[in-house]
mmCIF file of C-alpha atoms in Angstrom:
data_model
loop_
_atom_site.group_PDB
_atom_site.id
_atom_site.type_symbol
_atom_site.label_atom_id
_atom_site.label_comp_id
_atom_site.label_asym_id
_atom_site.label_seq_id
_atom_site.Cartn_x
_atom_site.Cartn_y
_atom_site.Cartn_z
ATOM 1 C CA UNK G 14 18.752 -24.968 32.590
ATOM 2 C CA UNK G 15 20.545 -27.413 34.913
ATOM 3 C CA UNK G 16 17.739 -29.961 34.841
ATOM 4 C CA UNK G 17 15.773 -32.615 31.993
ATOM 5 C CA UNK G 18 13.153 -33.594 33.794
ATOM 6 C CA UNK G 19 11.561 -35.914 31.171
ATOM 7 C CA UNK G 20 7.417 -34.626 30.664
ATOM 8 C CA UNK G 21 6.357 -39.035 31.072
ATOM 9 C CA UNK G 22 7.958 -38.417 34.716
ATOM 10 C CA UNK G 23 5.592 -35.290 34.690
ATOM 11 C CA UNK G 24 2.436 -36.993 34.273
ATOM 12 C CA UNK G 25 3.276 -40.665 36.514
ATOM 13 C CA UNK G 26 3.317 -37.922 38.666
ATOM 14 C CA UNK G 27 0.942 -35.964 38.441
ATOM 15 C CA UNK G 28 -1.712 -38.876 37.988
ATOM 16 C CA UNK G 29 -0.673 -40.197 41.572
ATOM 17 C CA UNK G 30 -1.516 -36.956 43.597
ATOM 18 C CA UNK G 31 -4.547 -36.043 42.092
ATOM 19 C CA UNK G 32 -5.157 -34.364 45.288
ATOM 20 C CA UNK G 33 -2.378 -31.676 44.797
ATOM 21 C CA UNK G 34 -4.532 -31.491 40.963
ATOM 22 C CA UNK G 35 -8.048 -29.885 43.179
ATOM 23 C CA UNK G 36 -6.150 -26.340 42.939
ATOM 24 C CA UNK G 37 -5.950 -26.625 39.478
ATOM 25 C CA UNK G 38 -10.500 -27.805 39.292
ATOM 26 C CA UNK G 39 -10.605 -24.346 41.864
ATOM 27 C CA UNK G 40 -9.464 -22.396 39.163
ATOM 28 C CA UNK G 41 -10.953 -23.297 36.565
ATOM 29 C CA UNK G 42 -14.196 -23.292 38.084
ATOM 30 C CA UNK G 43 -14.386 -19.265 37.676
ATOM 31 C CA UNK G 44 -12.931 -20.286 33.343
ATOM 32 C CA UNK G 45 -15.631 -22.779 32.987
ATOM 33 C CA UNK G 46 -18.455 -21.046 34.684
ATOM 34 C CA UNK G 47 -19.563 -19.056 32.246
ATOM 35 C CA UNK G 48 -19.263 -21.839 29.331
ATOM 36 C CA UNK G 49 -21.155 -23.656 31.386
ATOM 37 C CA UNK G 50 -24.081 -21.902 32.577
ATOM 38 C CA UNK G 51 -24.733 -21.091 29.075
ATOM 39 C CA UNK G 52 -24.880 -24.901 28.134
ATOM 40 C CA UNK G 53 -26.993 -25.954 30.898
ATOM 41 C CA UNK G 54 -29.339 -23.025 30.100
ATOM 42 C CA UNK G 55 -29.338 -22.235 26.822
ATOM 43 C CA UNK G 56 -32.153 -22.102 24.899
ATOM 44 C CA UNK G 57 -34.352 -22.671 27.268
ATOM 45 C CA UNK G 58 -37.511 -20.120 28.208
ATOM 46 C CA UNK G 59 -38.336 -22.569 31.223
ATOM 47 C CA UNK G 60 -36.064 -20.601 34.062
ATOM 48 C CA UNK G 61 -39.152 -17.779 34.162
ATOM 49 C CA UNK G 62 -41.062 -18.426 37.321
ATOM 50 C CA UNK G 63 -44.618 -18.638 35.438
ATOM 51 C CA UNK G 64 -47.755 -19.818 37.039
ATOM 52 C CA UNK G 65 -45.266 -21.471 40.064
ATOM 53 C CA UNK G 66 -47.411 -23.593 42.073
ATOM 54 C CA UNK G 67 -49.085 -22.622 45.766
ATOM 55 C CA UNK G 68 -46.156 -23.722 48.573
ATOM 56 C CA UNK G 69 -44.300 -22.419 51.554
ATOM 57 C CA UNK G 70 -44.153 -18.318 51.195
ATOM 58 C CA UNK G 71 -41.048 -16.820 50.357
ATOM 59 C CA UNK G 72 -38.669 -16.375 52.703
ATOM 60 C CA UNK G 73 -36.234 -13.323 52.776
ATOM 61 C CA UNK G 74 -32.661 -14.266 51.844
ATOM 62 C CA UNK G 75 -29.272 -11.927 52.606
ATOM 63 C CA UNK G 76 -27.010 -11.104 49.457
ATOM 64 C CA UNK G 77 -24.148 -13.310 50.695
ATOM 65 C CA UNK G 78 -27.070 -16.353 51.962
ATOM 66 C CA UNK G 79 -28.145 -16.155 47.602
ATOM 67 C CA UNK G 80 -23.483 -15.959 46.685
ATOM 68 C CA UNK G 81 -22.987 -18.227 48.804
ATOM 69 C CA UNK G 82 -26.399 -20.349 47.281
ATOM 70 C CA UNK G 83 -25.392 -19.442 43.860
ATOM 71 C CA UNK G 84 -21.582 -20.846 44.369
ATOM 72 C CA UNK G 85 -22.697 -24.441 45.794
ATOM 73 C CA UNK G 86 -25.198 -24.402 43.033
ATOM 74 C CA UNK G 87 -22.216 -23.871 40.835
ATOM 75 C CA UNK G 88 -20.110 -26.060 41.781
ATOM 76 C CA UNK G 89 -22.819 -28.653 41.991
ATOM 77 C CA UNK G 90 -23.172 -28.212 38.321
ATOM 78 C CA UNK G 91 -19.673 -28.698 37.611
ATOM 79 C CA UNK G 92 -19.247 -31.405 39.446
ATOM 80 C CA UNK G 93 -22.505 -32.910 37.432
ATOM 81 C CA UNK G 94 -20.897 -31.926 34.367
ATOM 82 C CA UNK G 95 -17.361 -34.004 35.701
ATOM 83 C CA UNK G 96 -19.661 -37.484 35.787
ATOM 84 C CA UNK G 97 -21.878 -37.156 33.451
ATOM 85 C CA UNK G 98 -19.576 -36.810 30.586
ATOM 86 C CA UNK G 99 -16.834 -38.133 30.470
ATOM 87 C CA UNK G 100 -15.121 -36.432 27.089
ATOM 88 C CA UNK G 101 -15.747 -32.701 29.111
ATOM 89 C CA UNK G 102 -12.980 -30.702 29.058
ATOM 90 C CA UNK G 103 -12.180 -26.372 29.828
ATOM 91 C CA UNK G 104 -11.462 -24.924 26.605
ATOM 92 C CA UNK G 105 -10.364 -20.835 26.931
ATOM 93 C CA UNK G 106 -13.019 -18.520 26.884
ATOM 94 C CA UNK G 107 -13.039 -17.041 23.253
ATOM 95 C CA UNK G 108 -14.921 -13.720 22.739
ATOM 96 C CA UNK G 109 -16.872 -12.816 19.676
ATOM 97 C CA UNK G 110 -15.256 -10.731 17.005
ATOM 98 C CA UNK G 111 -18.181 -7.753 17.324
ATOM 99 C CA UNK G 112 -18.716 -7.990 20.570
ATOM 100 C CA UNK G 113 -17.977 -4.615 23.188
ATOM 101 C CA UNK G 114 -16.260 -7.268 25.928
ATOM 102 C CA UNK G 115 -13.796 -8.434 23.099
ATOM 103 C CA UNK G 116 -12.826 -4.651 21.991
ATOM 104 C CA UNK G 117 -12.809 -3.313 25.010
ATOM 105 C CA UNK G 118 -9.854 -5.890 25.519
ATOM 106 C CA UNK G 119 -8.149 -5.549 23.734
ATOM 107 C CA UNK G 120 -8.313 -1.940 23.829
ATOM 108 C CA UNK G 121 -6.370 -2.330 27.234
ATOM 109 C CA UNK G 122 -4.150 -5.084 26.494
ATOM 110 C CA UNK G 123 -2.805 -2.848 23.574
ATOM 111 C CA UNK G 124 -2.735 0.592 25.654
ATOM 112 C CA UNK G 125 -0.648 -1.713 28.732
ATOM 113 C CA UNK G 126 1.416 -3.039 25.938
ATOM 114 C CA UNK G 127 2.273 -0.037 24.414
ATOM 115 C CA UNK G 128 3.132 1.924 27.800
ATOM 116 C CA UNK G 129 5.976 -1.594 28.370
ATOM 117 C CA UNK G 130 7.059 -0.715 24.792
ATOM 118 C CA UNK G 131 7.439 3.108 26.115
ATOM 119 C CA UNK G 132 9.503 2.187 28.856
ATOM 120 C CA UNK G 133 11.688 -0.314 27.410
ATOM 121 C CA UNK G 134 12.502 2.315 24.872
ATOM 122 C CA UNK G 135 13.563 4.910 27.762
ATOM 123 C CA UNK G 136 17.651 5.464 28.253
ATOM 124 C CA UNK G 137 17.836 4.530 30.728
ATOM 125 C CA UNK G 138 15.298 1.676 29.963
ATOM 126 C CA UNK G 139 13.068 1.414 32.726
ATOM 127 C CA UNK G 140 12.008 -2.210 33.983
ATOM 128 C CA UNK G 141 8.983 -1.640 36.500
ATOM 129 C CA UNK G 142 6.654 -3.136 33.919
ATOM 130 C CA UNK G 143 8.374 -6.273 33.164
ATOM 131 C CA UNK G 144 10.127 -6.799 36.049
ATOM 132 C CA UNK G 145 5.912 -6.899 37.651
ATOM 133 C CA UNK G 146 5.885 -9.494 34.461
ATOM 134 C CA UNK G 147 8.429 -11.838 35.695
ATOM 135 C CA UNK G 148 6.675 -12.107 38.969
ATOM 136 C CA UNK G 149 3.668 -12.964 37.110
ATOM 137 C CA UNK G 150 5.297 -15.486 35.064
ATOM 138 C CA UNK G 151 7.062 -16.686 38.380
ATOM 139 C CA UNK G 152 3.831 -18.008 40.077
ATOM 140 C CA UNK G 153 2.773 -18.990 37.254
ATOM 141 C CA UNK G 154 5.811 -21.910 36.730
ATOM 142 C CA UNK G 155 5.119 -22.217 40.388
ATOM 143 C CA UNK G 156 1.948 -23.047 40.428
ATOM 144 C CA UNK G 157 2.202 -26.385 37.540
ATOM 145 C CA UNK G 158 5.077 -27.543 40.465
ATOM 146 C CA UNK G 159 3.753 -30.722 42.600
ATOM 147 C CA UNK G 160 4.883 -30.614 45.633
ATOM 148 C CA UNK G 161 7.535 -33.794 44.815
ATOM 149 C CA UNK G 162 9.299 -30.679 42.255
ATOM 150 C CA UNK G 163 11.787 -29.923 44.272
ATOM 151 C CA UNK G 164 15.066 -28.791 42.451
ATOM 152 C CA UNK G 165 12.313 -27.201 39.862
ATOM 153 C CA UNK G 166 10.757 -25.204 42.299
ATOM 154 C CA UNK G 167 14.292 -24.004 43.659
ATOM 155 C CA UNK G 168 15.794 -23.806 40.466
ATOM 156 C CA UNK G 169 12.581 -21.334 39.821
ATOM 157 C CA UNK G 170 13.225 -19.123 42.984
ATOM 158 C CA UNK G 171 16.181 -19.013 42.762
ATOM 159 C CA UNK G 172 17.058 -18.253 38.576
ATOM 160 C CA UNK G 173 13.844 -15.130 38.279
ATOM 161 C CA UNK G 174 14.239 -13.565 42.546
ATOM 162 C CA UNK G 175 12.555 -10.985 42.094
ATOM 163 C CA UNK G 176 15.126 -9.381 44.212
ATOM 164 C CA UNK G 177 18.489 -9.964 42.136
ATOM 165 C CA UNK G 178 16.511 -8.330 39.019
ATOM 166 C CA UNK G 179 14.999 -4.988 40.752
ATOM 167 C CA UNK G 180 19.422 -4.297 42.380
ATOM 168 C CA UNK G 181 20.502 -5.795 38.047
ATOM 169 C CA UNK G 182 18.120 -2.949 36.544
ATOM 170 C CA UNK G 183 18.614 -0.218 38.647
ATOM 171 C CA UNK G 184 22.893 -1.204 38.340
ATOM 172 C CA UNK G 185 22.350 -1.111 34.427
ATOM 173 C CA UNK G 186 23.181 -5.039 34.183
ATOM 174 C CA UNK G 187 20.321 -6.166 33.798
ATOM 175 C CA UNK G 188 20.153 -9.012 30.644
ATOM 176 C CA UNK G 189 15.762 -9.665 30.349
ATOM 177 C CA UNK G 190 16.558 -12.016 26.746
ATOM 178 C CA UNK G 191 18.186 -14.745 29.135
ATOM 179 C CA UNK G 192 15.531 -14.360 31.919
ATOM 180 C CA UNK G 193 13.385 -15.169 28.740
ATOM 181 C CA UNK G 194 15.231 -17.277 27.704
ATOM 182 C CA UNK G 195 14.956 -19.236 30.723
ATOM 183 C CA UNK G 196 11.419 -18.632 30.768
ATOM 184 C CA UNK G 197 11.066 -20.720 27.863
ATOM 185 C CA UNK G 198 12.626 -23.338 29.100
ATOM 186 C CA UNK G 199 10.951 -24.155 31.101
ATOM 187 C CA UNK G 200 7.702 -23.801 29.908
ATOM 188 C CA UNK G 201 9.112 -26.498 27.853
ATOM 189 C CA UNK G 202 9.517 -28.483 30.533
ATOM 190 C CA UNK G 203 5.982 -27.978 32.189
ATOM 191 C CA UNK G 204 3.816 -28.172 29.175
ATOM 192 C CA UNK G 205 1.613 -30.277 28.426
ATOM 193 C CA UNK G 206 3.512 -32.334 24.345
ATOM 194 C CA UNK G 207 0.407 -31.017 22.320
ATOM 195 C CA UNK G 208 1.896 -27.749 23.311
ATOM 196 C CA UNK G 209 5.744 -28.073 22.630
ATOM 197 C CA UNK G 210 5.440 -26.393 18.507
ATOM 198 C CA UNK G 211 3.734 -23.367 20.339
ATOM 199 C CA UNK G 212 6.603 -22.494 23.101
ATOM 200 C CA UNK G 213 9.831 -23.687 19.765
ATOM 201 C CA UNK G 214 8.354 -20.543 18.730
ATOM 202 C CA UNK G 215 8.784 -18.661 21.068
ATOM 203 C CA UNK G 216 12.516 -19.069 20.638
ATOM 204 C CA UNK G 217 12.248 -17.355 17.230
ATOM 205 C CA UNK G 218 10.769 -14.070 18.526
ATOM 206 C CA UNK G 219 13.706 -11.508 19.223
ATOM 207 C CA UNK G 220 11.039 -8.196 20.606
ATOM 208 C CA UNK G 221 11.060 -7.873 23.665
ATOM 209 C CA UNK G 222 7.421 -7.288 24.270
ATOM 210 C CA UNK G 223 6.150 -10.122 21.485
ATOM 211 C CA UNK G 224 7.770 -12.176 23.216
ATOM 212 C CA UNK G 225 6.315 -10.887 26.842
ATOM 213 C CA UNK G 226 2.870 -10.847 25.070
ATOM 214 C CA UNK G 227 3.440 -14.644 23.128
ATOM 215 C CA UNK G 228 4.784 -16.073 26.240
ATOM 216 C CA UNK G 229 1.376 -15.333 28.441
ATOM 217 C CA UNK G 230 -1.077 -16.704 25.889
ATOM 218 C CA UNK G 231 1.233 -19.723 26.129
ATOM 219 C CA UNK G 232 1.038 -19.538 30.300
ATOM 220 C CA UNK G 233 -2.954 -19.388 29.053
ATOM 221 C CA UNK G 234 -3.426 -22.527 27.308
ATOM 222 C CA UNK G 235 -0.756 -24.489 29.704
ATOM 223 C CA UNK G 236 -3.380 -23.213 32.620
ATOM 224 C CA UNK G 237 -6.393 -24.694 30.688
ATOM 225 C CA UNK G 238 -3.830 -27.549 29.928
ATOM 226 C CA UNK G 239 -4.056 -28.096 33.435
ATOM 227 C CA UNK G 240 -6.933 -27.793 34.475
ATOM 228 C CA UNK G 241 -7.930 -31.177 32.378
ATOM 229 C CA UNK G 242 -5.980 -32.884 33.940
ATOM 230 C CA UNK G 243 -7.051 -31.633 37.528
ATOM 231 C CA UNK G 244 -10.932 -32.762 36.086
ATOM 232 C CA UNK G 245 -9.259 -36.298 34.731
ATOM 233 C CA UNK G 246 -6.739 -36.212 38.518
ATOM 234 C CA UNK G 247 -10.781 -36.077 40.016
ATOM 235 C CA UNK G 248 -13.345 -37.244 38.592
ATOM 236 C CA UNK G 249 -13.200 -40.837 39.834
ATOM 237 C CA UNK G 250 -13.198 -39.275 43.026
ATOM 238 C CA UNK G 251 -15.996 -37.577 42.124
ATOM 239 C CA UNK G 252 -17.988 -40.495 40.666
ATOM 240 C CA UNK G 253 -17.241 -42.631 44.118
ATOM 241 C CA UNK G 254 -19.348 -39.725 45.928
ATOM 242 C CA UNK G 255 -21.105 -37.724 43.378
ATOM 243 C CA UNK G 256 -24.977 -39.433 44.691
ATOM 244 C CA UNK G 257 -23.929 -37.534 48.288
ATOM 245 C CA UNK G 258 -22.300 -35.163 47.246
ATOM 246 C CA UNK G 259 -24.920 -33.823 45.159
ATOM 247 C CA UNK G 260 -27.853 -35.163 47.976
ATOM 248 C CA UNK G 261 -26.044 -33.452 50.630
ATOM 249 C CA UNK G 262 -26.305 -29.913 48.352
ATOM 250 C CA UNK G 263 -30.072 -30.471 47.584
ATOM 251 C CA UNK G 264 -30.431 -30.760 51.205
ATOM 252 C CA UNK G 265 -29.104 -27.310 52.392
ATOM 253 C CA UNK G 266 -30.193 -25.303 48.913
ATOM 254 C CA UNK G 267 -33.806 -27.103 50.243
ATOM 255 C CA UNK G 268 -32.987 -26.036 54.217
ATOM 256 C CA UNK G 269 -32.351 -21.902 52.573
ATOM 257 C CA UNK G 270 -35.198 -22.187 49.781
ATOM 258 C CA UNK G 271 -37.506 -23.932 51.255
ATOM 259 C CA UNK G 272 -39.489 -23.493 48.404
ATOM 260 C CA UNK G 273 -36.806 -24.418 46.238
ATOM 261 C CA UNK G 274 -38.398 -27.988 44.599
ATOM 262 C CA UNK G 275 -42.123 -27.018 43.871
ATOM 263 C CA UNK G 276 -42.054 -27.604 40.089
ATOM 264 C CA UNK G 277 -39.951 -31.337 40.856
ATOM 265 C CA UNK G 278 -43.099 -31.526 42.936
ATOM 266 C CA UNK G 279 -45.367 -30.413 41.226
ATOM 267 C CA UNK G 280 -43.899 -32.655 37.527
ATOM 268 C CA UNK G 281 -44.614 -35.549 40.625
ATOM 269 C CA UNK G 282 -46.914 -35.165 41.528
ATOM 270 C CA UNK G 283 -49.104 -34.929 37.381
ATOM 271 C CA UNK G 284 -47.044 -38.387 37.459
ATOM 272 C CA UNK G 285 -48.795 -39.578 39.603
ATOM 273 C CA UNK G 286 -52.482 -38.394 39.278
ATOM 274 C CA UNK G 287 -51.702 -39.776 35.133
ATOM 275 C CA UNK G 288 -50.962 -42.992 36.558
ATOM 276 C CA UNK G 289 -54.399 -42.961 38.805
ATOM 277 C CA UNK G 290 -56.034 -42.410 36.918
ATOM 278 C CA UNK G 291 -55.175 -45.323 34.686
ATOM 279 C CA UNK G 292 -55.691 -47.857 37.073
ATOM 280 C CA UNK G 293 -58.918 -46.383 37.854
ATOM 281 C CA UNK G 294 -60.133 -47.077 34.511
ATOM 282 C CA UNK G 295 -58.901 -49.593 34.048
ATOM 283 C CA UNK G 296 -59.595 -51.540 37.618
ATOM 284 C CA UNK G 297 -63.583 -49.903 36.686
ATOM 285 C CA UNK G 298 -64.448 -52.198 33.941
ATOM 286 C CA UNK G 299 -62.821 -55.595 36.071
ATOM 287 C CA UNK G 300 -64.839 -54.603 38.677
ATOM 288 C CA UNK G 301 -67.714 -54.619 35.995
ATOM 289 C CA UNK G 302 -68.445 -50.828 36.273
ATOM 290 C CA UNK G 303 -69.306 -50.262 40.146
ATOM 291 C CA UNK G 304 -66.892 -48.636 42.159
ATOM 292 C CA UNK G 305 -65.209 -50.745 44.562
ATOM 293 C CA UNK G 306 -65.896 -50.653 48.256
ATOM 294 C CA UNK G 307 -62.354 -51.246 49.046
ATOM 295 C CA UNK G 308 -59.502 -49.520 48.954
ATOM 296 C CA UNK G 309 -57.525 -47.303 45.533
ATOM 297 C CA UNK G 310 -55.816 -49.170 43.372
ATOM 298 C CA UNK G 311 -52.123 -48.042 44.869
ATOM 299 C CA UNK G 312 -49.085 -46.728 42.849
ATOM 300 C CA UNK G 313 -45.567 -47.880 42.591
ATOM 301 C CA UNK G 314 -43.518 -45.090 43.061
ATOM 302 C CA UNK G 315 -40.809 -45.833 40.779
ATOM 303 C CA UNK G 316 -43.717 -46.657 38.512
ATOM 304 C CA UNK G 317 -43.972 -43.402 39.174
ATOM 305 C CA UNK G 318 -40.648 -41.452 38.738
ATOM 306 C CA UNK G 319 -40.438 -43.947 35.598
ATOM 307 C CA UNK G 320 -43.177 -42.365 34.142
ATOM 308 C CA UNK G 321 -42.088 -38.835 35.100
ATOM 309 C CA UNK G 322 -39.725 -39.224 33.375
ATOM 310 C CA UNK G 323 -41.344 -40.506 30.407
ATOM 311 C CA UNK G 324 -43.418 -36.893 30.119
ATOM 312 C CA UNK G 325 -39.762 -34.604 29.965
ATOM 313 C CA UNK G 326 -39.257 -36.475 26.856
ATOM 314 C CA UNK G 327 -42.977 -34.750 25.658
ATOM 315 C CA UNK G 328 -41.761 -31.694 28.093
ATOM 316 C CA UNK G 329 -43.254 -27.971 27.020
ATOM 317 C CA UNK G 330 -39.855 -26.259 27.146
ATOM 318 C CA UNK G 331 -41.155 -23.375 25.537
ATOM 319 C CA UNK G 332 -44.490 -22.687 28.359
ATOM 320 C CA UNK G 333 -42.987 -25.243 31.503
ATOM 321 C CA UNK G 334 -40.536 -24.982 33.755
ATOM 322 C CA UNK G 335 -38.367 -27.262 34.854
ATOM 323 C CA UNK G 336 -38.076 -29.223 37.347
ATOM 324 C CA UNK G 337 -35.660 -28.384 39.642
ATOM 325 C CA UNK G 338 -33.718 -31.961 40.270
ATOM 326 C CA UNK G 339 -33.123 -32.440 36.627
ATOM 327 C CA UNK G 340 -31.906 -28.718 35.341
ATOM 328 C CA UNK G 341 -29.299 -29.823 34.577
ATOM 329 C CA UNK G 342 -29.511 -31.865 32.826
ATOM 330 C CA UNK G 343 -31.999 -30.034 30.914
ATOM 331 C CA UNK G 344 -30.367 -29.654 27.469
ATOM 332 C CA UNK G 345 -29.476 -33.769 28.145
ATOM 333 C CA UNK G 346 -33.491 -33.587 27.622
ATOM 334 C CA UNK G 347 -34.340 -31.464 24.762
ATOM 335 C CA UNK G 348 -31.515 -33.711 22.745
ATOM 336 C CA UNK G 349 -33.394 -36.790 23.810
ATOM 337 C CA UNK G 350 -36.450 -35.111 22.911
ATOM 338 C CA UNK G 351 -35.301 -34.404 19.917
ATOM 339 C CA UNK G 352 -33.957 -37.864 18.565
ATOM 340 C CA UNK G 353 -37.793 -39.636 20.119
ATOM 341 C CA UNK G 354 -39.624 -36.025 17.526
ATOM 342 C CA UNK G 355 -36.771 -37.461 14.733
ATOM 343 C CA UNK G 356 -37.106 -41.170 15.305
ATOM 344 C CA UNK G 357 -41.066 -41.038 15.756
ATOM 345 C CA UNK G 358 -41.535 -38.962 11.668
ATOM 346 C CA UNK G 359 -38.532 -41.237 10.895
ATOM 347 C CA UNK G 360 -40.721 -44.758 11.950
ATOM 348 C CA UNK G 361 -44.358 -43.969 10.401
ATOM 349 C CA UNK G 362 -42.522 -42.777 6.773
ATOM 350 C CA UNK G 363 -41.159 -45.939 6.962
ATOM 351 C CA UNK G 364 -43.859 -47.540 7.644
ATOM 352 C CA UNK G 365 -45.648 -45.783 5.933
ATOM 353 C CA UNK G 366 -44.034 -46.435 2.788
ATOM 354 C CA UNK G 367 -43.376 -49.923 2.500
ATOM 355 C CA UNK G 368 -47.052 -50.232 2.886
ATOM 356 C CA UNK G 369 -47.496 -48.632 0.065
ATOM 357 C CA UNK G 370 -44.610 -48.831 -2.143
ATOM 358 C CA UNK G 371 -44.265 -51.656 -4.954
ATOM 359 C CA UNK G 372 -43.734 -55.382 -3.400
ATOM 360 C CA UNK G 373 -40.397 -55.182 -5.088
ATOM 361 C CA UNK G 374 -38.957 -51.929 -4.463
ATOM 362 C CA UNK G 375 -39.629 -52.419 -0.569
ATOM 363 C CA UNK G 376 -37.505 -55.932 -1.325
ATOM 364 C CA UNK G 377 -34.411 -54.025 -2.228
ATOM 365 C CA UNK G 378 -32.050 -54.607 0.237
ATOM 366 C CA UNK G 379 -30.285 -50.840 0.064
ATOM 367 C CA UNK G 380 -34.302 -49.220 -0.073
ATOM 368 C CA UNK G 381 -34.754 -48.935 3.475
ATOM 369 C CA UNK G 382 -30.930 -47.603 4.229
ATOM 370 C CA UNK G 383 -31.121 -45.135 1.267
ATOM 371 C CA UNK G 384 -35.016 -43.541 2.396
ATOM 372 C CA UNK G 385 -33.662 -43.282 6.034
ATOM 373 C CA UNK G 386 -30.624 -41.381 5.402
ATOM 374 C CA UNK G 387 -32.754 -39.150 2.938
ATOM 375 C CA UNK G 388 -35.412 -38.448 5.748
ATOM 376 C CA UNK G 389 -32.283 -37.557 8.691
ATOM 377 C CA UNK G 390 -31.204 -34.884 6.027
ATOM 378 C CA UNK G 391 -34.094 -33.787 5.966
ATOM 379 C CA UNK G 392 -35.423 -33.528 9.356
ATOM 380 C CA UNK G 393 -32.171 -32.162 10.473
ATOM 381 C CA UNK G 394 -33.500 -28.754 11.474
ATOM 382 C CA UNK G 395 -36.861 -30.396 12.511
ATOM 383 C CA UNK G 396 -36.548 -28.152 15.744
ATOM 384 C CA UNK G 397 -35.919 -24.968 13.795
ATOM 385 C CA UNK G 398 -39.086 -22.550 13.782
ATOM 386 C CA UNK G 399 -38.045 -22.112 10.123
ATOM 387 C CA UNK G 400 -39.598 -25.650 10.160
ATOM 388 C CA UNK G 401 -41.751 -27.397 8.035
ATOM 389 C CA UNK G 402 -42.692 -31.266 8.122
ATOM 390 C CA UNK G 403 -45.127 -31.040 5.446
ATOM 391 C CA UNK G 404 -42.410 -30.036 3.057
ATOM 392 C CA UNK G 405 -40.354 -32.576 3.851
ATOM 393 C CA UNK G 406 -42.418 -35.645 3.794
ATOM 394 C CA UNK G 407 -43.270 -34.198 0.226
ATOM 395 C CA UNK G 408 -39.171 -33.725 -0.188
ATOM 396 C CA UNK G 409 -39.199 -37.757 0.752
ATOM 397 C CA UNK G 410 -42.285 -38.620 -1.278
ATOM 398 C CA UNK G 411 -40.293 -37.429 -4.594
ATOM 399 C CA UNK G 412 -36.706 -38.003 -3.859
ATOM 400 C CA UNK G 413 -38.309 -41.365 -3.561
ATOM 401 C CA UNK G 414 -40.385 -41.881 -6.336
ATOM 402 C CA UNK G 415 -37.334 -40.570 -8.673
ATOM 403 C CA UNK G 416 -35.192 -42.485 -7.431
#
């Protein structure tokens, strides 16, 4: 390599050109789609459209419209997660060890690398597959560069010239080890500091086929790093435009599917009815029990919205579909509901314990903290079907008495 580029300069240049990183974000959408959808819809039977309220009749859509809508919803969900979750990062997809998909993937990869090994073992060696791999590596390295990295781009294009490599292979003058050495050096220049050790280990691999496999594994990790860099770069811009963007996406979705907000309508209508019922009950005693002839009590839209969000903290996720406009935060509301239930039980236990305990015990400075710690540990799995609150409270009583 004829050029030593400081990695910190690369990172600073990347931050100043966040718009050029949007391509990395687009590449990351496909990687993160499955993981993101699982997180949004995990443990949510509410996606089953049961008890749909009556509204406009469904409109038939084409497959193209359906795919376009699904893509728009996926992009909106990804943008929403990036804005809301400051720690959001794209992670490599790890298939379960005993899954069919992983077994098929391992078989296909093994067959490919075995064929490459056979070609390179021939006399003279056949470099067709190896040259294709070099071409893929070249395109990957070029995708990591920013527009200002002209010298690096020229260097990669010059050394990894596929036409020249093919001519050298035909004349028996191709040195794969030399190309691999250049590739490893360029990876060390472009990779994030966290990948330095993995890139250094590539230099210890002497056999060509295992070296190529290790190079592609390291490049996959570098792609994830680049996607996360793009996410961090684009987050400030998304935060400024997220409200308008989501409103526009919802409007487009509503135009294509007029009945796509039925559950939101039902949710807000229930909140309105509950508040109206409470206001009428409070208004009748004030009027001496007689029905007034004037207008009924008026509701503040903000109050209806706040009450509707409170209802989500007591939502029946097993039997009721979740409102569409908050579906992207479904998992968060489930976590809030679990925390609320734990705090309710914890507060009840503390109240009963302090009212029944002797003054000498209740006045101890560490008694409340120890009791809270014990109750939190026992309530860790309260969301599981096998959890029994009575058993947990009995255990709390025993531990408290023992202490």
